[in-house]
Amino acid sequence: MSVSTLLDPAALGQLRLTNRLAVAPMTRVSATADGLATTRMADYYGDFAAGGFGLVITEGVYTDRAYAQGYLFQPGLADDIQGEAWRPVVERVHASGGRIVAQLMHAGAISQGNRHRPISKGPSAVQPRGVQMSIYRGEGLYRLPAELSLAELDEVVGGFASSAVRAKEAGFDGVEIHGANGYLLDQFLTDYTNQRTDGYGGSLERRLRICVETILAVRQAVGSDFTIGYRVSLGKVNDFTHKWGGGEVEAAAIFQTLSAAPLDYLHTTEFEAWQSAFGEGPSLAALARHHGTVPVIANGSLHSPVQAVGMIARGEADLVSLGRGALTHANWPHRLRDGQVLEAFDRALLSPVADLANADRLRGVPHGVA
Ligand SMILES: Cc1cc2nc3c(=O)[nH]c(=O)nc-3n(C[C@H](O)[C@H](O)[C@H](O)COP(=O)(O)O)c2cc1C
């Protein structure tokens, strides 16, 4: 299979895409302090569509004005003003022929900056592993979270649903529920962060319950013609090497349950997408494709076209998403088409802070343009 297969059309539910290349969700902490998307963000997202990416997935966007926000200057969809602020971003992407999905994120126990609440809350009062991320202005250990009450869990689910409605109203082509990387929904799924003894903890079915309720609530809120995806990972931003205790058997149950909820796609992410998920056997993407019933977007170090097309050729994925590759070249798809050089990612883009102003400084954009 030739690398040009990456440029073939694809579909996720009702959503028709010009090719199989997506921009992975990337937090850039570049909204206003109130969580409003900016004109600089419209340029940033528009550039990916102009550069040929068929699908742009936004950074994780927070879903309520309680405990969802993870980072200061993170954009939200938690109220109507925040929803309206996304409209110019969506219009820019559409004007360049791209499609755009909003990633809906609740940070839960690993929130490190929330203008709405002074404390964090998660499934259980368990000290999160790891340390806060300095590229998002964090420092030191995470705070000890408090346990979400059942009433607060209803608000969590309601936040995802109302944010999805605002995304639809702003013109987005779909939403992706962030169930990966150690954020709230992943905290429920993970045995050591979920120590609840009520109906949301214990067995795998109970640890998945809020994930399924979230998908159902979002589906009910947006209707059947709006694309809904769900992101899944083994590793976490604060525990890179985590694996599900039940291995492939647990993976099968997770992907069957989620895709039946019902979803339009699954988005798997691992450090290297093609590696075996559990030491031997299939990759996480392949497990999702085999046990789920929906298309799979694979993510993780797929910025080499040969690696990327390999995922599709081997039947492990339907689309691929690029994070660092897209940051290096917003026009990665056009460069692939035209046979241009694809350069290596420069970490300085995200350091000391992973915001757009930092990237502009590095690229010599005159002050004020950012
Ligand atoms: C700056 C930065 C911010 C990220 N923010 C998010 C995010 O908001 N949501 C998410 O699901 N993943 C996030 N990720 C993970 C990426 O989506 C992706 O999984 C990761 O970069 C690996 O893909 P790559 O090898 O193509 O870069 C982020 C990654 C980077 C580099």
Short mmCIF file of C-alpha atoms and ligand atoms in Angstrom, two decimals:
data_model
loop_
_atom_site.label_atom_id
_atom_site.label_comp_id
_atom_site.label_asym_id
_atom_site.label_seq_id
_atom_site.Cartn_x
_atom_site.Cartn_y
_atom_site.Cartn_z
CA MET A 1 0.00 0.00 0.00
CA SER A 2 1.43 3.38 -0.98
CA VAL A 3 1.65 6.33 1.42
CA SER A 4 -0.80 8.16 -0.87
CA THR A 5 -3.51 5.98 0.71
CA LEU A 6 -3.33 8.46 3.61
CA LEU A 7 -4.82 11.02 1.22
CA ASP A 8 -7.85 8.88 0.35
CA PRO A 9 -11.30 9.98 1.59
CA ALA A 10 -12.65 8.61 4.88
CA ALA A 11 -15.77 8.81 7.05
CA LEU A 12 -16.52 8.86 10.78
CA GLY A 13 -20.24 8.27 11.23
CA GLN A 14 -22.04 10.89 9.15
CA LEU A 15 -18.88 12.92 8.82
CA ARG A 16 -17.21 12.78 5.40
CA LEU A 17 -13.51 13.62 5.34
CA THR A 18 -11.25 14.46 2.41
CA ASN A 19 -8.48 12.19 3.73
CA ARG A 20 -7.34 9.92 6.55
CA LEU A 21 -5.18 12.50 8.30
CA ALA A 22 -6.28 14.17 11.53
CA VAL A 23 -4.61 16.67 13.82
CA ALA A 24 -4.40 15.14 17.30
CA PRO A 25 -5.87 17.12 20.21
CA MET A 26 -3.22 19.40 21.73
CA THR A 27 -3.63 21.68 24.73
CA ARG A 28 -2.06 25.05 23.96
CA VAL A 29 -3.28 27.13 26.94
CA SER A 30 -3.79 30.13 24.65
CA ALA A 31 -7.39 31.12 25.34
CA THR A 32 -8.29 34.20 27.38
CA ALA A 33 -8.33 33.87 31.15
CA ASP A 34 -12.12 33.45 30.81
CA GLY A 35 -11.68 30.44 28.54
CA LEU A 36 -12.63 32.18 25.29
CA ALA A 37 -11.08 30.99 22.02
CA THR A 38 -9.12 33.81 20.32
CA THR A 39 -8.43 35.00 16.77
CA ARG A 40 -4.87 33.66 17.13
CA MET A 41 -6.42 30.24 17.81
CA ALA A 42 -8.57 30.61 14.67
CA ASP A 43 -5.38 31.16 12.65
CA TYR A 44 -3.69 28.22 14.34
CA TYR A 45 -6.53 25.77 13.68
CA GLY A 46 -7.26 27.21 10.22
CA ASP A 47 -3.64 26.59 9.17
CA PHE A 48 -4.02 22.83 9.67
CA ALA A 49 -7.06 22.72 7.39
CA ALA A 50 -5.34 24.94 4.80
CA GLY A 51 -2.36 22.57 5.00
CA GLY A 52 -4.52 19.63 3.98
CA PHE A 53 -5.58 17.87 7.19
CA GLY A 54 -9.04 16.42 6.59
CA LEU A 55 -9.90 16.56 10.28
CA VAL A 56 -8.81 18.85 13.09
CA ILE A 57 -9.45 17.71 16.66
CA THR A 58 -9.24 20.62 19.08
CA GLU A 59 -7.30 20.69 22.29
CA GLY A 60 -9.16 19.38 25.36
CA VAL A 61 -11.94 21.88 26.09
CA TYR A 62 -13.40 22.03 29.59
CA THR A 63 -17.03 21.16 30.07
CA ASP A 64 -18.39 22.83 33.20
CA ARG A 65 -17.82 25.68 35.60
CA ALA A 66 -17.22 23.34 38.53
CA TYR A 67 -14.24 20.94 38.53
CA ALA A 68 -13.65 20.31 34.81
CA GLN A 69 -10.98 22.90 34.02
CA GLY A 70 -7.46 21.47 34.04
CA TYR A 71 -5.26 24.39 33.06
CA LEU A 72 -5.30 28.16 33.27
CA PHE A 73 -5.93 29.69 29.83
CA GLN A 74 -7.59 26.47 28.67
CA PRO A 75 -10.61 27.19 26.44
CA GLY A 76 -14.06 26.04 27.54
CA LEU A 77 -17.48 25.17 26.21
CA ALA A 78 -18.95 25.56 29.67
CA ASP A 79 -21.19 28.54 28.89
CA ASP A 80 -22.76 30.19 25.87
CA ILE A 81 -20.15 32.95 25.61
CA GLN A 82 -17.40 30.36 25.42
CA GLY A 83 -19.46 28.45 22.85
CA GLU A 84 -19.84 31.53 20.62
CA ALA A 85 -16.10 32.25 20.81
CA TRP A 86 -15.45 29.01 18.91
CA ARG A 87 -17.58 30.04 15.94
CA PRO A 88 -14.79 31.96 14.09
CA VAL A 89 -12.40 29.04 14.68
CA VAL A 90 -14.87 26.60 13.14
CA GLU A 91 -15.54 28.96 10.22
CA ARG A 92 -11.83 29.25 9.45
CA VAL A 93 -11.40 25.49 9.33
CA HIS A 94 -14.50 25.05 7.16
CA ALA A 95 -13.41 27.84 4.81
CA SER A 96 -10.26 25.82 4.08
CA GLY A 97 -12.20 22.63 3.41
CA GLY A 98 -11.45 20.91 6.72
CA ARG A 99 -13.71 19.44 9.36
CA ILE A 100 -13.36 20.11 13.08
CA VAL A 101 -14.30 18.16 16.18
CA ALA A 102 -14.17 19.57 19.73
CA GLN A 103 -12.46 17.43 22.34
CA LEU A 104 -14.50 17.54 25.55
CA MET A 105 -12.36 17.17 28.65
CA HIS A 106 -12.87 16.98 32.39
CA ALA A 107 -9.53 17.04 34.21
CA GLY A 108 -10.83 15.63 37.50
CA ALA A 109 -8.13 14.80 40.04
CA ILE A 110 -5.27 16.11 37.92
CA SER A 111 -6.60 19.61 37.42
CA GLN A 112 -3.69 21.97 38.02
CA GLY A 113 -5.38 25.28 37.26
CA ASN A 114 -9.09 26.03 37.60
CA ARG A 115 -10.44 29.56 37.86
CA HIS A 116 -13.84 28.25 38.98
CA ARG A 117 -12.87 26.15 42.04
CA PRO A 118 -9.99 26.25 44.54
CA ILE A 119 -9.83 22.46 44.95
CA SER A 120 -9.90 19.46 42.61
CA LYS A 121 -12.31 16.52 42.67
CA GLY A 122 -12.11 13.04 41.22
CA PRO A 123 -13.58 9.56 41.67
CA SER A 124 -11.82 9.12 45.04
CA ALA A 125 -9.57 11.04 47.40
CA VAL A 126 -6.39 9.41 46.07
CA GLN A 127 -3.16 11.39 45.63
CA PRO A 128 -2.47 11.47 41.87
CA ARG A 129 0.82 9.96 40.73
CA GLY A 130 3.46 12.12 39.09
CA VAL A 131 3.89 15.88 39.09
CA GLN A 132 2.09 18.81 37.46
CA MET A 133 3.13 19.80 33.96
CA SER A 134 5.38 22.83 33.80
CA ILE A 135 4.58 23.47 30.12
CA TYR A 136 1.07 24.34 31.36
CA ARG A 137 2.41 26.47 34.21
CA GLY A 138 2.19 23.77 36.88
CA GLU A 139 4.71 22.97 39.59
CA GLY A 140 5.18 20.22 42.16
CA LEU A 141 2.77 17.50 43.23
CA TYR A 142 -0.89 17.51 42.23
CA ARG A 143 -3.34 18.51 44.94
CA LEU A 144 -5.11 15.79 46.88
CA PRO A 145 -8.57 15.63 45.27
CA ALA A 146 -11.89 15.27 47.10
CA GLU A 147 -14.40 12.60 46.09
CA LEU A 148 -17.20 13.64 43.71
CA SER A 149 -20.64 13.09 45.22
CA LEU A 150 -23.39 11.36 43.22
CA ALA A 151 -25.09 14.72 42.65
CA GLU A 152 -21.80 16.13 41.34
CA LEU A 153 -21.45 13.14 39.02
CA ASP A 154 -24.77 14.11 37.45
CA GLU A 155 -23.35 17.59 36.91
CA VAL A 156 -20.24 16.10 35.28
CA VAL A 157 -22.34 14.14 32.80
CA GLY A 158 -24.63 17.14 32.24
CA GLY A 159 -21.56 19.29 31.53
CA PHE A 160 -20.40 16.98 28.76
CA ALA A 161 -23.90 16.97 27.23
CA SER A 162 -24.44 20.73 27.33
CA SER A 163 -20.93 21.39 26.02
CA ALA A 164 -21.66 19.05 23.10
CA VAL A 165 -24.81 21.02 22.33
CA ARG A 166 -22.82 24.28 22.38
CA ALA A 167 -20.26 22.69 20.07
CA LYS A 168 -23.00 21.74 17.64
CA GLU A 169 -24.47 25.25 17.81
CA ALA A 170 -21.04 26.78 17.13
CA GLY A 171 -20.82 24.71 13.93
CA PHE A 172 -18.47 21.93 14.98
CA ASP A 173 -18.75 18.69 13.00
CA GLY A 174 -18.61 16.48 16.07
CA VAL A 175 -17.22 16.02 19.55
CA GLU A 176 -14.61 13.70 20.96
CA ILE A 177 -15.07 12.65 24.58
CA HIS A 178 -11.69 12.58 26.32
CA GLY A 179 -11.58 9.24 28.05
CA ALA A 180 -7.79 8.89 27.92
CA ASN A 181 -4.48 10.07 29.37
CA GLY A 182 -5.39 10.05 33.07
CA TYR A 183 -8.20 12.65 33.02
CA LEU A 184 -11.52 12.19 34.83
CA LEU A 185 -13.16 9.42 32.77
CA ASP A 186 -9.86 7.50 32.72
CA GLN A 187 -9.60 8.01 36.50
CA PHE A 188 -12.92 6.18 36.86
CA LEU A 189 -11.75 3.34 34.62
CA THR A 190 -8.43 2.96 36.48
CA ASP A 191 -8.55 0.69 39.53
CA TYR A 192 -6.03 2.57 41.66
CA THR A 193 -7.66 6.00 41.22
CA ASN A 194 -11.21 4.68 41.58
CA GLN A 195 -11.76 3.28 45.05
CA ARG A 196 -15.48 3.93 45.16
CA THR A 197 -17.81 1.46 46.82
CA ASP A 198 -20.99 2.78 45.15
CA GLY A 199 -22.30 1.90 41.67
CA TYR A 200 -19.39 3.73 39.98
CA GLY A 201 -16.52 1.66 41.43
CA GLY A 202 -15.41 -1.93 41.75
CA SER A 203 -16.06 -4.16 38.74
CA LEU A 204 -15.01 -3.13 35.23
CA GLU A 205 -18.67 -2.61 34.35
CA ARG A 206 -19.05 -0.15 37.24
CA ARG A 207 -15.77 1.63 36.49
CA LEU A 208 -17.02 2.13 32.92
CA ARG A 209 -20.48 3.26 34.01
CA ILE A 210 -19.83 7.00 33.97
CA CYS A 211 -18.08 6.68 30.60
CA VAL A 212 -21.15 4.98 29.11
CA GLU A 213 -23.54 7.44 30.80
CA THR A 214 -21.54 10.31 29.34
CA ILE A 215 -21.71 8.90 25.81
CA LEU A 216 -25.45 8.27 26.15
CA ALA A 217 -26.12 11.75 27.53
CA VAL A 218 -24.11 13.39 24.76
CA ARG A 219 -25.87 11.29 22.13
CA GLN A 220 -29.27 12.18 23.52
CA ALA A 221 -28.36 15.86 23.60
CA VAL A 222 -26.99 16.15 20.04
CA GLY A 223 -29.07 13.58 18.14
CA SER A 224 -28.03 10.77 15.85
CA ASP A 225 -26.57 12.84 13.00
CA PHE A 226 -23.71 14.42 14.96
CA THR A 227 -20.41 12.56 15.16
CA ILE A 228 -19.27 11.42 18.61
CA GLY A 229 -15.83 9.92 19.21
CA TYR A 230 -14.11 8.66 22.34
CA ARG A 231 -10.39 8.72 23.13
CA VAL A 232 -8.76 5.82 24.95
CA SER A 233 -5.21 5.17 26.16
CA LEU A 234 -3.32 2.87 28.49
CA GLY A 235 -0.67 5.43 29.49
CA LYS A 236 -1.45 8.66 31.32
CA VAL A 237 0.18 12.07 31.45
CA ASN A 238 1.02 11.27 35.08
CA ASP A 239 1.69 7.51 34.68
CA PHE A 240 3.22 6.78 31.26
CA THR A 241 3.52 3.00 31.57
CA HIS A 242 0.12 2.08 32.99
CA LYS A 243 -1.52 -1.07 31.54
CA TRP A 244 -5.00 -2.45 32.15
CA GLY A 245 -4.73 -5.33 34.63
CA GLY A 246 -6.96 -7.63 32.57
CA GLY A 247 -4.91 -7.25 29.39
CA GLU A 248 -6.56 -8.17 26.09
CA VAL A 249 -9.67 -9.60 27.74
CA GLU A 250 -10.31 -6.31 29.52
CA ALA A 251 -9.53 -4.39 26.32
CA ALA A 252 -12.13 -6.44 24.45
CA ALA A 253 -14.79 -5.64 27.04
CA ILE A 254 -13.89 -1.94 27.12
CA PHE A 255 -13.99 -1.48 23.34
CA GLN A 256 -17.19 -3.50 22.96
CA THR A 257 -18.92 -1.54 25.71
CA LEU A 258 -17.82 1.89 24.52
CA SER A 259 -18.54 1.41 20.83
CA ALA A 260 -21.99 -0.01 21.59
CA ALA A 261 -22.84 3.03 23.71
CA PRO A 262 -23.14 4.17 20.73
CA LEU A 263 -20.16 5.97 19.23
CA ASP A 264 -19.04 6.95 15.72
CA TYR A 265 -15.33 6.37 16.29
CA LEU A 266 -12.66 5.34 18.76
CA HIS A 267 -9.37 7.23 18.98
CA THR A 268 -6.52 5.29 20.56
CA THR A 269 -3.28 6.84 21.70
CA GLU A 270 -0.04 5.23 22.81
CA PHE A 271 3.59 6.38 22.63
CA GLU A 272 4.19 4.28 19.50
CA ALA A 273 0.87 3.28 17.99
CA TRP A 274 2.17 0.09 16.33
CA GLN A 275 3.66 -1.47 19.47
CA SER A 276 1.96 -4.37 21.20
CA ALA A 277 -0.42 -3.08 23.89
CA PHE A 278 0.38 -5.72 26.48
CA GLY A 279 3.94 -6.83 25.74
CA GLU A 280 2.93 -9.28 23.04
CA GLY A 281 -0.05 -9.42 20.70
CA PRO A 282 -1.95 -6.63 18.96
CA SER A 283 -1.56 -2.88 19.34
CA LEU A 284 -4.19 -0.90 21.24
CA ALA A 285 -5.54 0.44 17.93
CA ALA A 286 -5.82 -3.09 16.53
CA LEU A 287 -7.68 -4.23 19.65
CA ALA A 288 -10.08 -1.30 19.30
CA ARG A 289 -10.67 -2.11 15.65
CA HIS A 290 -11.12 -5.80 16.30
CA HIS A 291 -13.38 -5.62 19.35
CA GLY A 292 -15.14 -2.33 18.67
CA THR A 293 -17.71 -1.81 15.95
CA VAL A 294 -16.67 1.66 14.76
CA PRO A 295 -13.79 3.23 12.79
CA VAL A 296 -10.52 3.75 14.67
CA ILE A 297 -8.14 6.70 14.60
CA ALA A 298 -4.67 5.59 15.69
CA ASN A 299 -2.26 8.01 17.33
CA GLY A 300 1.32 7.91 18.56
CA SER A 301 4.58 8.70 16.74
CA LEU A 302 2.99 8.25 13.32
CA HIS A 303 4.69 11.28 11.73
CA SER A 304 6.66 8.98 9.43
CA PRO A 305 4.33 8.31 6.48
CA VAL A 306 5.51 4.70 6.24
CA GLN A 307 4.59 4.04 9.87
CA ALA A 308 1.27 5.83 9.41
CA VAL A 309 0.22 3.95 6.30
CA GLY A 310 1.36 0.70 7.91
CA MET A 311 -1.40 1.06 10.53
CA ILE A 312 -3.96 1.26 7.75
CA ALA A 313 -2.39 -1.42 5.54
CA ARG A 314 -2.33 -3.92 8.43
CA GLY A 315 -5.97 -3.15 9.24
CA GLU A 316 -5.12 -1.65 12.65
CA ALA A 317 -6.75 1.72 11.96
CA ASP A 318 -8.92 3.67 9.52
CA LEU A 319 -7.35 7.08 10.10
CA VAL A 320 -4.22 8.35 11.84
CA SER A 321 -3.78 11.49 13.92
CA LEU A 322 -0.57 13.46 14.25
CA GLY A 323 0.40 15.63 17.20
CA ARG A 324 4.03 16.66 16.98
CA GLY A 325 4.10 16.07 13.22
CA ALA A 326 1.29 18.59 12.76
CA LEU A 327 3.05 21.11 15.01
CA THR A 328 6.19 20.76 12.91
CA HIS A 329 4.31 21.16 9.64
CA ALA A 330 0.73 22.46 9.66
CA ASN A 331 0.82 21.49 5.95
CA TRP A 332 2.08 17.92 6.58
CA PRO A 333 -0.54 16.44 4.18
CA HIS A 334 0.39 18.82 1.37
CA ARG A 335 4.09 18.12 1.97
CA LEU A 336 3.37 14.41 1.73
CA ARG A 337 1.41 14.95 -1.49
CA ASP A 338 4.18 17.07 -2.99
CA GLY A 339 7.07 14.87 -1.85
CA GLN A 340 8.58 17.61 0.32
CA VAL A 341 10.92 16.95 3.24
CA LEU A 342 9.28 16.26 6.62
CA GLU A 343 11.45 17.68 9.37
CA ALA A 344 11.92 16.44 12.94
CA PHE A 345 9.91 17.95 15.78
CA ASP A 346 11.61 20.73 17.78
CA ARG A 347 10.74 20.49 21.49
CA ALA A 348 11.52 24.19 21.94
CA LEU A 349 8.08 24.87 20.39
CA LEU A 350 6.49 23.81 23.68
CA SER A 351 9.05 25.11 26.15
CA PRO A 352 8.99 26.78 28.63
CA VAL A 353 5.20 27.10 28.04
CA ALA A 354 3.26 25.17 25.37
CA ASP A 355 1.28 28.21 24.21
CA LEU A 356 1.00 29.82 20.79
CA ALA A 357 2.91 32.93 21.88
CA ASN A 358 5.92 30.75 22.67
CA ALA A 359 5.75 29.11 19.24
CA ASP A 360 5.42 32.54 17.60
CA ARG A 361 8.48 33.86 19.46
CA LEU A 362 10.49 30.86 18.31
CA ARG A 363 9.43 31.36 14.70
CA GLY A 364 10.18 35.07 14.84
CA VAL A 365 6.61 36.30 14.38
CA PRO A 366 6.70 40.03 15.19
CA HIS A 367 5.40 41.00 18.62
CA GLY A 368 1.74 41.95 18.49
CA VAL A 369 0.81 39.58 15.68
CA ALA A 370 0.30 36.82 18.23
C1 LIG B 1 1.47 20.13 23.45
C2 LIG B 1 0.62 18.90 23.54
C3 LIG B 1 -0.64 18.99 24.08
C4 LIG B 1 -1.48 17.88 24.16
N1 LIG B 1 -2.76 18.02 24.64
C5 LIG B 1 -3.64 16.99 24.53
C6 LIG B 1 -5.02 17.19 24.79
O1 LIG B 1 -5.50 18.30 25.09
N2 LIG B 1 -5.84 16.11 24.67
C7 LIG B 1 -5.37 14.88 24.31
O2 LIG B 1 -6.15 13.93 24.23
N3 LIG B 1 -4.06 14.68 24.04
C8 LIG B 1 -3.20 15.71 24.11
N4 LIG B 1 -1.89 15.54 23.74
C9 LIG B 1 -1.45 14.24 23.21
C10 LIG B 1 -1.49 14.24 21.69
O3 LIG B 1 -2.85 14.27 21.24
C11 LIG B 1 -0.84 12.98 21.13
O4 LIG B 1 -1.46 11.86 21.70
C12 LIG B 1 0.65 12.92 21.41
O5 LIG B 1 1.29 14.13 21.03
C13 LIG B 1 1.30 11.76 20.67
O6 LIG B 1 1.10 11.89 19.29
P1 LIG B 1 2.33 12.33 18.33
O7 LIG B 1 3.38 11.28 18.52
O8 LIG B 1 1.76 12.36 16.95
O9 LIG B 1 2.81 13.66 18.81
C14 LIG B 1 -1.03 16.63 23.69
C15 LIG B 1 0.26 16.54 23.14
C16 LIG B 1 1.07 17.65 23.04
C17 LIG B 1 2.43 17.52 22.39
#
